[in-house]
mmCIF file of C-alpha atoms in Angstrom:
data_model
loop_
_atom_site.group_PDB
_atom_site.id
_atom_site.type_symbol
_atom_site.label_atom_id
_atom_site.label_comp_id
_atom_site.label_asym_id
_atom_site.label_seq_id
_atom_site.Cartn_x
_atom_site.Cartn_y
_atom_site.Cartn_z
ATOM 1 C CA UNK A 236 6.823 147.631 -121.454
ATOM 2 C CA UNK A 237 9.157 149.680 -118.871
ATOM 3 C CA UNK A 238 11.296 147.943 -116.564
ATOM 4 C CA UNK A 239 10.202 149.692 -113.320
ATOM 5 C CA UNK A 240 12.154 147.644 -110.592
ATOM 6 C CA UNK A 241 14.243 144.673 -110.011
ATOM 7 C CA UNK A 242 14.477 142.337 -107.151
ATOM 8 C CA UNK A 243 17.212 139.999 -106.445
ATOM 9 C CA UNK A 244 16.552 136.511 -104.451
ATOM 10 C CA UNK A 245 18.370 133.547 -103.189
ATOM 11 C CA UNK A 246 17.199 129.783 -102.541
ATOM 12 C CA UNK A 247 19.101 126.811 -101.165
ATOM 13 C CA UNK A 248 18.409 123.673 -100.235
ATOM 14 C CA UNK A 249 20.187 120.384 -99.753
ATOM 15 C CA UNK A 250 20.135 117.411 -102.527
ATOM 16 C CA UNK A 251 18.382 114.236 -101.640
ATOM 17 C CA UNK A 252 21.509 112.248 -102.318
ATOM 18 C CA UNK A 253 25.030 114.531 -102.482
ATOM 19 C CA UNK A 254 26.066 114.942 -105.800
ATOM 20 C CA UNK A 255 29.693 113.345 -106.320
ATOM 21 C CA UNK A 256 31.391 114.266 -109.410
ATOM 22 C CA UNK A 257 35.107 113.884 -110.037
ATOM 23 C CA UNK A 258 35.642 117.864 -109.334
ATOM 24 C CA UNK A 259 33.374 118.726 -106.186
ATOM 25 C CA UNK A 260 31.009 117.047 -103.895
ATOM 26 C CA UNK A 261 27.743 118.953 -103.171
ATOM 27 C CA UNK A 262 25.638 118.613 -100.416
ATOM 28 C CA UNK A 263 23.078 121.345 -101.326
ATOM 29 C CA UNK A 264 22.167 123.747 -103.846
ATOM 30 C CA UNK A 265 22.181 127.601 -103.762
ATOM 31 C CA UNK A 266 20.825 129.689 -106.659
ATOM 32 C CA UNK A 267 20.046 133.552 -107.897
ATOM 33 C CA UNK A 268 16.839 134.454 -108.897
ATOM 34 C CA UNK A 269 15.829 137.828 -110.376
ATOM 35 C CA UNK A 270 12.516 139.442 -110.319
ATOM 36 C CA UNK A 271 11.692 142.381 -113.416
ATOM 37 C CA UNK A 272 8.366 144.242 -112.489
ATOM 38 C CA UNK A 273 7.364 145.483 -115.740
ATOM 39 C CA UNK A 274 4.709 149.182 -116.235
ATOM 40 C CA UNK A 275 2.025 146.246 -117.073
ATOM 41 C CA UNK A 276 2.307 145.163 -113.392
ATOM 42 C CA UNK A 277 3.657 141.084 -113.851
ATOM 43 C CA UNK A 278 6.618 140.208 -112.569
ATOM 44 C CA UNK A 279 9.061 137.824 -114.566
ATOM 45 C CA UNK A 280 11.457 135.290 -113.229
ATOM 46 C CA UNK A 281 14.833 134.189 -114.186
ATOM 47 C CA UNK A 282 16.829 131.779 -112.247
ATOM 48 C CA UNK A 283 20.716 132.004 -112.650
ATOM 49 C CA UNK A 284 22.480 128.228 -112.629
ATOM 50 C CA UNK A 285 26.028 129.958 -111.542
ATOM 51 C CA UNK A 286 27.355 128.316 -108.153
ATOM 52 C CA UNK A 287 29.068 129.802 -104.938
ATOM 53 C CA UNK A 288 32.357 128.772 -106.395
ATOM 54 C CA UNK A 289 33.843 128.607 -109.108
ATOM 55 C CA UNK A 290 34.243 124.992 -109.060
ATOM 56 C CA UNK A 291 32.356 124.901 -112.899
ATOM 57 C CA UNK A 292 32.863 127.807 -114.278
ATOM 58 C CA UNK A 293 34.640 130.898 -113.784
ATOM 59 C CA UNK A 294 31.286 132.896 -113.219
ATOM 60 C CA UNK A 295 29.952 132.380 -110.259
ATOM 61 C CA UNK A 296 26.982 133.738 -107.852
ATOM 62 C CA UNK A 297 28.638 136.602 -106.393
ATOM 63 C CA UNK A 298 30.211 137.835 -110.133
ATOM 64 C CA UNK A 299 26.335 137.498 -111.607
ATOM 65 C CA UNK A 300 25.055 140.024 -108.488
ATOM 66 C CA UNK A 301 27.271 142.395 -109.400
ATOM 67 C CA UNK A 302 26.566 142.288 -112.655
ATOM 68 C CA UNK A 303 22.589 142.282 -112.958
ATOM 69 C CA UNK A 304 22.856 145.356 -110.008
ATOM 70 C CA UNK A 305 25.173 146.769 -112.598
ATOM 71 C CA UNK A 306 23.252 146.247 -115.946
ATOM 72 C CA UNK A 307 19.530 147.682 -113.587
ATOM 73 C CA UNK A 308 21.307 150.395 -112.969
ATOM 74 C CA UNK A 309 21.946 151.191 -116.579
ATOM 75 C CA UNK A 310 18.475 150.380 -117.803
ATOM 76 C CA UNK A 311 16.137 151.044 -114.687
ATOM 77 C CA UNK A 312 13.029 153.240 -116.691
ATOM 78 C CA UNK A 313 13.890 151.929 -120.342
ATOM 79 C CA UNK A 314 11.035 150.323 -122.505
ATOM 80 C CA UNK A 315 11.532 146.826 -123.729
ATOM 81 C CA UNK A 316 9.395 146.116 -126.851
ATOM 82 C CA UNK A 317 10.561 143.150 -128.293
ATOM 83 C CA UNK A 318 13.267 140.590 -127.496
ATOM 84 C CA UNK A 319 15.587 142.461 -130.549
ATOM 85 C CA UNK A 320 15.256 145.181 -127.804
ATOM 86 C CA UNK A 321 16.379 143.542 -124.944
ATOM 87 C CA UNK A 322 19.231 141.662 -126.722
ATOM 88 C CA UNK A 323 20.576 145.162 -127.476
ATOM 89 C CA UNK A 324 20.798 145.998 -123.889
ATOM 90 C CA UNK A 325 22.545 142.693 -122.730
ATOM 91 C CA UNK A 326 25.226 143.254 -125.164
ATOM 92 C CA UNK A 327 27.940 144.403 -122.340
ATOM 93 C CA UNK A 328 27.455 141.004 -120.519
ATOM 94 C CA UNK A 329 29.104 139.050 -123.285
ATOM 95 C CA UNK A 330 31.793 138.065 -120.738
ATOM 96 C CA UNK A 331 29.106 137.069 -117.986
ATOM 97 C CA UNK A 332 26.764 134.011 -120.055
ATOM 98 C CA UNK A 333 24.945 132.993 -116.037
ATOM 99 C CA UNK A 334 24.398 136.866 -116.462
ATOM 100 C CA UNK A 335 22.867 137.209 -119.418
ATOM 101 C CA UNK A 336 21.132 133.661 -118.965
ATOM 102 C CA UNK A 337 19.266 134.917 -116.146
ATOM 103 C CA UNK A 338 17.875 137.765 -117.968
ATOM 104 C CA UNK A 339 17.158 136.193 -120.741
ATOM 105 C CA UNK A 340 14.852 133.584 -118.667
ATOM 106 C CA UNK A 341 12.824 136.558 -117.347
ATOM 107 C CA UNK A 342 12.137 138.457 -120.519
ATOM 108 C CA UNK A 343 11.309 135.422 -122.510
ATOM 109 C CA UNK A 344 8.298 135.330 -121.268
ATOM 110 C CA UNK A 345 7.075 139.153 -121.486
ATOM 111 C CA UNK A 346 7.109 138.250 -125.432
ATOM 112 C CA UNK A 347 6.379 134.211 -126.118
ATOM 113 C CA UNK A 348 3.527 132.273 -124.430
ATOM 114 C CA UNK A 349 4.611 129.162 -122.622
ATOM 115 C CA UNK A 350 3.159 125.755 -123.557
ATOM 116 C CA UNK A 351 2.531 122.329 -121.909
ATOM 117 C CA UNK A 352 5.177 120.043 -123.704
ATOM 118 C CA UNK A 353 6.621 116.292 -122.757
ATOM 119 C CA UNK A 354 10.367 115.467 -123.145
ATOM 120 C CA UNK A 355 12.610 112.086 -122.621
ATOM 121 C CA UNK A 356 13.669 111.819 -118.702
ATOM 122 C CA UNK A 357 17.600 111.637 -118.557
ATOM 123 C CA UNK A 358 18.661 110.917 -115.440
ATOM 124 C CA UNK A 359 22.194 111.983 -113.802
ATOM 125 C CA UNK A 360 23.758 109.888 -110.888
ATOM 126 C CA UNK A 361 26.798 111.271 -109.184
ATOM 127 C CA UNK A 362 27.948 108.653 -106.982
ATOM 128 C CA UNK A 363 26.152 105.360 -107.537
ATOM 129 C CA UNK A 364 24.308 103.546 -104.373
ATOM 130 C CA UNK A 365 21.550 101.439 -103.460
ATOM 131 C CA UNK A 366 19.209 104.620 -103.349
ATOM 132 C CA UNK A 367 20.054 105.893 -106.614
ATOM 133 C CA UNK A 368 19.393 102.877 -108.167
ATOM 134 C CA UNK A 369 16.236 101.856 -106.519
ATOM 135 C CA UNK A 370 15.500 105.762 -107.465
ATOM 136 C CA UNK A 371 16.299 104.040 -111.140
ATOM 137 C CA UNK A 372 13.882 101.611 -110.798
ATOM 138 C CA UNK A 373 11.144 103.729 -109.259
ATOM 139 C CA UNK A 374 11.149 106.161 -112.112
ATOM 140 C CA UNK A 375 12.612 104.401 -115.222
ATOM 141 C CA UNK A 376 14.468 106.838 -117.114
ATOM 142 C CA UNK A 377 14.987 106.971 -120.850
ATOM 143 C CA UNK A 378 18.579 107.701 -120.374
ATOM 144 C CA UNK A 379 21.004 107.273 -117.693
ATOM 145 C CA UNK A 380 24.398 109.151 -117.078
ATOM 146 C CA UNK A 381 26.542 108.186 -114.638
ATOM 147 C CA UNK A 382 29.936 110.594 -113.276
ATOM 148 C CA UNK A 383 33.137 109.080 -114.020
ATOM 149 C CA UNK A 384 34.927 107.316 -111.180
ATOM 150 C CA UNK A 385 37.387 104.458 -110.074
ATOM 151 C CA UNK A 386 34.024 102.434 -110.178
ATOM 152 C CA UNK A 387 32.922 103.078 -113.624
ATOM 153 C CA UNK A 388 32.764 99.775 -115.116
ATOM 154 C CA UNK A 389 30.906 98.081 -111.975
ATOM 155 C CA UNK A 390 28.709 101.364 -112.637
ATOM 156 C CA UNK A 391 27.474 100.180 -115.813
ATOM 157 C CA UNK A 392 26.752 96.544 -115.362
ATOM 158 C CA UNK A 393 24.631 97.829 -112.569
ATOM 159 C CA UNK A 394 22.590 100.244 -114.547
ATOM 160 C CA UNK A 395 22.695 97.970 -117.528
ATOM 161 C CA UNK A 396 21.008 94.970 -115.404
ATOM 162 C CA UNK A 397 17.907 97.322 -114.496
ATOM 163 C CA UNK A 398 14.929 95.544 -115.528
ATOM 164 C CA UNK A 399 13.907 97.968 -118.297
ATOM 165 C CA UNK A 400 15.066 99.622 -121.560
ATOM 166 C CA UNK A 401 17.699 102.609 -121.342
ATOM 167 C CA UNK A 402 20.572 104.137 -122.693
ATOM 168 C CA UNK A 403 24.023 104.776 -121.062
ATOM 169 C CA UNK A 404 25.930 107.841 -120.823
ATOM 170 C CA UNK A 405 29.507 108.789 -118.978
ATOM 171 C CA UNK A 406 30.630 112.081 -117.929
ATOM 172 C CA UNK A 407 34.042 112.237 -117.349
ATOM 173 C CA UNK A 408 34.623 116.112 -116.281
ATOM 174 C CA UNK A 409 37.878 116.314 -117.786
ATOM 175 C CA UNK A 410 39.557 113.657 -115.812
ATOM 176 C CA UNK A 411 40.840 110.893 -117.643
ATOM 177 C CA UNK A 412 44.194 109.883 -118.054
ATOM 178 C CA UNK A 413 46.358 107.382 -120.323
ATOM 179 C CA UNK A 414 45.913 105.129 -117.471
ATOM 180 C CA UNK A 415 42.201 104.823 -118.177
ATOM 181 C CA UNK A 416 42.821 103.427 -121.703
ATOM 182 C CA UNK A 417 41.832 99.739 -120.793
ATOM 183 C CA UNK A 418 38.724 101.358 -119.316
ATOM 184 C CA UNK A 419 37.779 102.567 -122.239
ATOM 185 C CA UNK A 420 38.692 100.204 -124.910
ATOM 186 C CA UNK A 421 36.050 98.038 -123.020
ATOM 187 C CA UNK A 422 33.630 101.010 -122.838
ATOM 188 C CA UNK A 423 33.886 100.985 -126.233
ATOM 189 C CA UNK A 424 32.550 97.658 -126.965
ATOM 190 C CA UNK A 425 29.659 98.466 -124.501
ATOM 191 C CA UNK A 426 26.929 100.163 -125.572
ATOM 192 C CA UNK A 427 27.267 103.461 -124.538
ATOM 193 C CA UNK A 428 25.305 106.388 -126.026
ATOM 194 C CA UNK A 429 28.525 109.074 -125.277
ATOM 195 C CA UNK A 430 31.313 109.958 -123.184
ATOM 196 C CA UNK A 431 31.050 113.551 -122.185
ATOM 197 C CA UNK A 432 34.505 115.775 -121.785
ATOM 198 C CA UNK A 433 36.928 112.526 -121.577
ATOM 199 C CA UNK A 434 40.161 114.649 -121.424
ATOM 200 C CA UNK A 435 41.125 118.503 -120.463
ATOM 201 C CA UNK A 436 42.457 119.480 -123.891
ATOM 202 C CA UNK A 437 40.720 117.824 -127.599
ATOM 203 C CA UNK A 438 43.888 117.392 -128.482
ATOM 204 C CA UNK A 439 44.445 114.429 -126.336
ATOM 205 C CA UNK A 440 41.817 113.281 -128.550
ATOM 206 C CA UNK A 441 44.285 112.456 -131.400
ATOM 207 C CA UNK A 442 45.669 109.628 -129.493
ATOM 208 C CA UNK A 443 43.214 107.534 -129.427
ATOM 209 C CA UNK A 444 41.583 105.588 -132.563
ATOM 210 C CA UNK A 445 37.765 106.065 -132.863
ATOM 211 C CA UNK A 446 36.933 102.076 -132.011
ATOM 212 C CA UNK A 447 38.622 102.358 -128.351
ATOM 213 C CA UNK A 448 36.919 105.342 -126.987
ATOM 214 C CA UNK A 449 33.288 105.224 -127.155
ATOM 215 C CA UNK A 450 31.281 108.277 -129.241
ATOM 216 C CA UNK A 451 32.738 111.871 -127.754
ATOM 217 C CA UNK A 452 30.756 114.657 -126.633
ATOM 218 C CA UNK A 453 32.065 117.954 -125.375
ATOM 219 C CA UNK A 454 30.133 120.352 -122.355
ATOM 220 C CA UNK A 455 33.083 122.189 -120.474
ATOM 221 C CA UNK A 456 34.335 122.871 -123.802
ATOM 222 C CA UNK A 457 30.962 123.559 -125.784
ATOM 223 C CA UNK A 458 31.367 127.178 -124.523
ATOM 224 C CA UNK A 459 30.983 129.387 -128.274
ATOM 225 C CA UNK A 460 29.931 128.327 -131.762
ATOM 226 C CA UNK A 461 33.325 128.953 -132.554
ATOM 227 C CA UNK A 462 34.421 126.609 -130.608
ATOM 228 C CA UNK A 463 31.938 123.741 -130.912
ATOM 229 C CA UNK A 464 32.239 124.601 -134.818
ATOM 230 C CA UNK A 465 35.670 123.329 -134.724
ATOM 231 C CA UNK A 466 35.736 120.528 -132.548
ATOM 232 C CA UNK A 467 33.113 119.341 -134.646
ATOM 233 C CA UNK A 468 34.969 119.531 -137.665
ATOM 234 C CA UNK A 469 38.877 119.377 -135.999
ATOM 235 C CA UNK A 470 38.189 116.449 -133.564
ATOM 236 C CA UNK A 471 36.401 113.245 -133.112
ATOM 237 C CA UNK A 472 33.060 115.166 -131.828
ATOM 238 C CA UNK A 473 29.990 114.314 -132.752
ATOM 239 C CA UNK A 474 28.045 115.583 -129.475
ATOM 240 C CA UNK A 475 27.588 118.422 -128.349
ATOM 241 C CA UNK A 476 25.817 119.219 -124.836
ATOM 242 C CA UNK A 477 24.510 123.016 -124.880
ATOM 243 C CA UNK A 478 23.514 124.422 -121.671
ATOM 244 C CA UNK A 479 21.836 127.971 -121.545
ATOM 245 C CA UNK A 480 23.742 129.316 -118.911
ATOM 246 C CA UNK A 481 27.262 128.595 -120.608
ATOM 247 C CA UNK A 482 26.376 129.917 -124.061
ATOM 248 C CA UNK A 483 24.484 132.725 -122.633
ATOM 249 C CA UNK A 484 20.412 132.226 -122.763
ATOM 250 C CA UNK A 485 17.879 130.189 -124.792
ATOM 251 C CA UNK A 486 17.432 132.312 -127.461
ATOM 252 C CA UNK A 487 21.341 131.413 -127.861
ATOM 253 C CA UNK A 488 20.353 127.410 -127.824
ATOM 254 C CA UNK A 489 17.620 128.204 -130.481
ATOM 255 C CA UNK A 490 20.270 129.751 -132.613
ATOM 256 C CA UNK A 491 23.151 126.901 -131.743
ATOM 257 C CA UNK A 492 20.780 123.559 -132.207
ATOM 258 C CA UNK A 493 20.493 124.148 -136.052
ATOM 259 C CA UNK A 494 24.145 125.418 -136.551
ATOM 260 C CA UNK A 495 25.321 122.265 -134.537
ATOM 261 C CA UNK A 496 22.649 119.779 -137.066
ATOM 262 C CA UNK A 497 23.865 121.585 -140.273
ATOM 263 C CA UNK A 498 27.455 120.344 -139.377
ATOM 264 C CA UNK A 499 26.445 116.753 -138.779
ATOM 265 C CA UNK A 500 26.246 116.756 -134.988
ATOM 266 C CA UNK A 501 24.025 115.743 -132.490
ATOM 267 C CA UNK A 502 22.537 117.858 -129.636
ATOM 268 C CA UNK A 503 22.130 117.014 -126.143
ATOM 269 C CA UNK A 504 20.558 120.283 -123.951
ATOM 270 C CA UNK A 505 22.633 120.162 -120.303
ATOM 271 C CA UNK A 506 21.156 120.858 -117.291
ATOM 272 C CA UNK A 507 22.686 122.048 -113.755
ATOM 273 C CA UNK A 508 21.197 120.582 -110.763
ATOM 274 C CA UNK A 509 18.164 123.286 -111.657
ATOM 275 C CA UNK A 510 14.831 124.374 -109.212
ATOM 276 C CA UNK A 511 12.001 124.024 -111.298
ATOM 277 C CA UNK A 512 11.946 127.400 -113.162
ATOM 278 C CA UNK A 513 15.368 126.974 -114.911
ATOM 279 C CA UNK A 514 14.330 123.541 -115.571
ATOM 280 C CA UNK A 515 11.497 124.533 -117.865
ATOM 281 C CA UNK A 516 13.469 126.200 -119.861
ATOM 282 C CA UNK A 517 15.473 123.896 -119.754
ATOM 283 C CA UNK A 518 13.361 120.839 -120.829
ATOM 284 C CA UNK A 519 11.822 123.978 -123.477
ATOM 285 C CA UNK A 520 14.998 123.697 -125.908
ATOM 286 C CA UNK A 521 15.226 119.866 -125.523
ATOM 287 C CA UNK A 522 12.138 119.412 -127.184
ATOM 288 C CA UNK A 523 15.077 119.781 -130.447
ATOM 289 C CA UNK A 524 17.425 117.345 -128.750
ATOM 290 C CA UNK A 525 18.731 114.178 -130.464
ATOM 291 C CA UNK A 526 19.291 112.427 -127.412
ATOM 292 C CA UNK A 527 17.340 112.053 -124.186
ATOM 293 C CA UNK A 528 18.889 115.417 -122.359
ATOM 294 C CA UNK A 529 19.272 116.258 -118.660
ATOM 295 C CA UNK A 530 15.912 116.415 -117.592
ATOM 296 C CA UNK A 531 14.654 115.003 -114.391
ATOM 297 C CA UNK A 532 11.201 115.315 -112.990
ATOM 298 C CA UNK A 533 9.923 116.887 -109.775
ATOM 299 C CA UNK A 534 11.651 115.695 -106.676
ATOM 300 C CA UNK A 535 14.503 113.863 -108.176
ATOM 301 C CA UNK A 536 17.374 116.242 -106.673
ATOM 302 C CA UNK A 537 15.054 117.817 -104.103
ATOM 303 C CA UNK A 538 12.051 117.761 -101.634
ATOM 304 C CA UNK A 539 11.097 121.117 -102.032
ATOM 305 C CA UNK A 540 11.642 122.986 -105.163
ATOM 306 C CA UNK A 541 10.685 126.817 -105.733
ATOM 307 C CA UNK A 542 7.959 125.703 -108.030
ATOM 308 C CA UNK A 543 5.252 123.376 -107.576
ATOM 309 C CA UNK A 544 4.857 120.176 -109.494
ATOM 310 C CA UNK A 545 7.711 121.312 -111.946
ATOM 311 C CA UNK A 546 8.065 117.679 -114.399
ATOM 312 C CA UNK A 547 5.565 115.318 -113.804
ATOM 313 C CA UNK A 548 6.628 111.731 -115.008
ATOM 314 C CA UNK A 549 4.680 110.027 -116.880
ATOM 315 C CA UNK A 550 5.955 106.473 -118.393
ATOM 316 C CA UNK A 551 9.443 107.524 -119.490
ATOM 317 C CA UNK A 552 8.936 110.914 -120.487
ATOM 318 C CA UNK A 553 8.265 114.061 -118.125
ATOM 319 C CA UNK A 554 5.291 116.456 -118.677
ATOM 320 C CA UNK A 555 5.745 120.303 -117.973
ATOM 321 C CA UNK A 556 3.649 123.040 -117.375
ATOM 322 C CA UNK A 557 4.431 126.623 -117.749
ATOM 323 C CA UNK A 558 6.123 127.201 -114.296
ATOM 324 C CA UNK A 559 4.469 129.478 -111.468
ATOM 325 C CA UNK A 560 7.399 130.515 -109.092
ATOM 326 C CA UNK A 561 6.508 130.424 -105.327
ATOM 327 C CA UNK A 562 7.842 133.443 -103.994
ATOM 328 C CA UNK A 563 7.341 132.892 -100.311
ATOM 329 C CA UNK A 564 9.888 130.465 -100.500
ATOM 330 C CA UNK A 565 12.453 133.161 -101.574
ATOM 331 C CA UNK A 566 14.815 135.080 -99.554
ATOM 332 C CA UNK A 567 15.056 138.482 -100.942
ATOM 333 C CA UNK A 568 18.716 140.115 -100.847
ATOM 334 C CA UNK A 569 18.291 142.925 -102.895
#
């Protein structure tokens, strides 16, 4: 097939409940989307998970326009026959993962058919209240992980006395200091499934003995397989929490989840506060998670979404469908 245009779009809308994390708070949530019209007349989707700032990551929504307008220009008119093909021509946007993610998104589906699959429902709560746990209670996740804060501790006993059966994750966001050690030796003896990203270097790591910190897993840091290689092997790791847009696509993931078993770790797919056509793909690699990954259904983070009925929940787990965008909800800037 020949790529015979490209459209650029934006959505945004605000979060049901702001999300609070110990780097940013976010009131609402603006993405990319690109559009390939291909010679057999479909347009494919991608949605990029980049934000405004760069808050997250160094790439953010502005440095992924430039580059997609930058990589059309190069291949507007050239035939793509096979995802080989089209992992050729993303080979200059090595330094730009959202980038490449995007693409990636769009073209998967010119060459695989998408299924109807269920996954585990792993809920995220940034900022604990009364809504978010009555929001708990309502849908009954699998797995719970709550953002680090002065609160943690109080966080936990709350989530722990929900009247059902779930596990109990912390992401820290590189913000812990020695002065959190108490905090965790009794984190420790709780039953917590992992603490994501405790520190800002691994090698703070070294200080602590394994029984008082509770299991690590890495995400800011999970950014190669060079890297998660060796803080597998190097560090006290033992989780590892892959998002597509870091590493650089799906077919990345695919590649990653069986490098990251054969070294005795455990995988946990990442998700970032995605509309309903990232989260697929999204909920797509998890089906090869260990652990319940972050995967919410329809309506959790927002009250409209760019596709319909993306996630349906059903008893614990959420059912997908192969996602249709709705494009009238799309602002087109390019």
């Amino acid at each position: 097939m020949k790529l015979i245009e490209m459209k650029l779009f934006e959505y945004q809308t605000h979060f049901k409940h702001p999300v609070i994390t110990p780097k940013v708070k976010l009131d609402y949530r603006k993405s990319l989307f690109v559009s390939l019209k291909m010679s057999n007349g479909k347009a494919y989707y991608g949605e990029c998970n980049a934000f405004e700032t760069n808050w997250y990551d160094d790439e953010t929504i502005s440095d992924v326009l430039s580059q997609v307008k930058y990589w059309y220009k190069t291949y507007q008119g050239q035939t793509f026959d096979s995802m080989q093909t089209v992992q050729a021509s993303l080979e200059g946007l090595e330094g730009y993962p959202a980038t490449r993610s995007m693409l990636v998104m769009a073209f998967y589906q010119m060459f695989y058919k998408l299924e109807q699959f269920n996954v585990p429902y792993g809920a995220t709560v940034s900022g604990l209240t009364d809504s978010n746990l009555l929001q708990l209670r309502e849908t009954e996740p699998q797995r719970v992980k709550l953002k680090w804060s002065d609160n943690i501790l109080n966080d936990v006993q709350k989530v722990q006395a929900l009247p059902f059966n779930l596990q109990i994750a912390i992401d820290a966001n590189e913000s812990l200091t020695d002065n959190e050690r108490d905090k965790l030796q009794i984190l420790s003896e709780s039953d917590i499934l992992y603490l994501e990203e405790p520190f800002a270097t691994l090698d703070q790591l070294m200080a602590y003995d394994t029984n008082t910190i509770p299991t690590v897993a890495i995400d800011e840091k999970a950014t190669s397989k060079a890297n998660i290689i060796d803080a597998l092997h190097r560090y006290n790791v033992e989780v590892i929490i892959v998002k597509p847009f870091r590493l650089g696509g799906i077919d990345r993931v695919i590649e990653l989840i069986d490098v990251i078993k054969q070294y005795g770790g455990k995988v946990v797919i990442g998700g970032m506060y995605e509309y309903g056509l990232s989260r697929y793909f999204t909920a797509m690699v998890a089906q090869w998670a260990d652990f319940p990954s972050d995967i919410t259904p329809a309506g959790y983070y927002f009250e409209q979404d760019v596709v319909a009925n993306s996630g349906i929940l059903k008893g614990g787990s959420i059912q997908f469908e192969p996602p249709t965008v709705l494009t009238s909800r799309l602002k087109r800037i390019y």
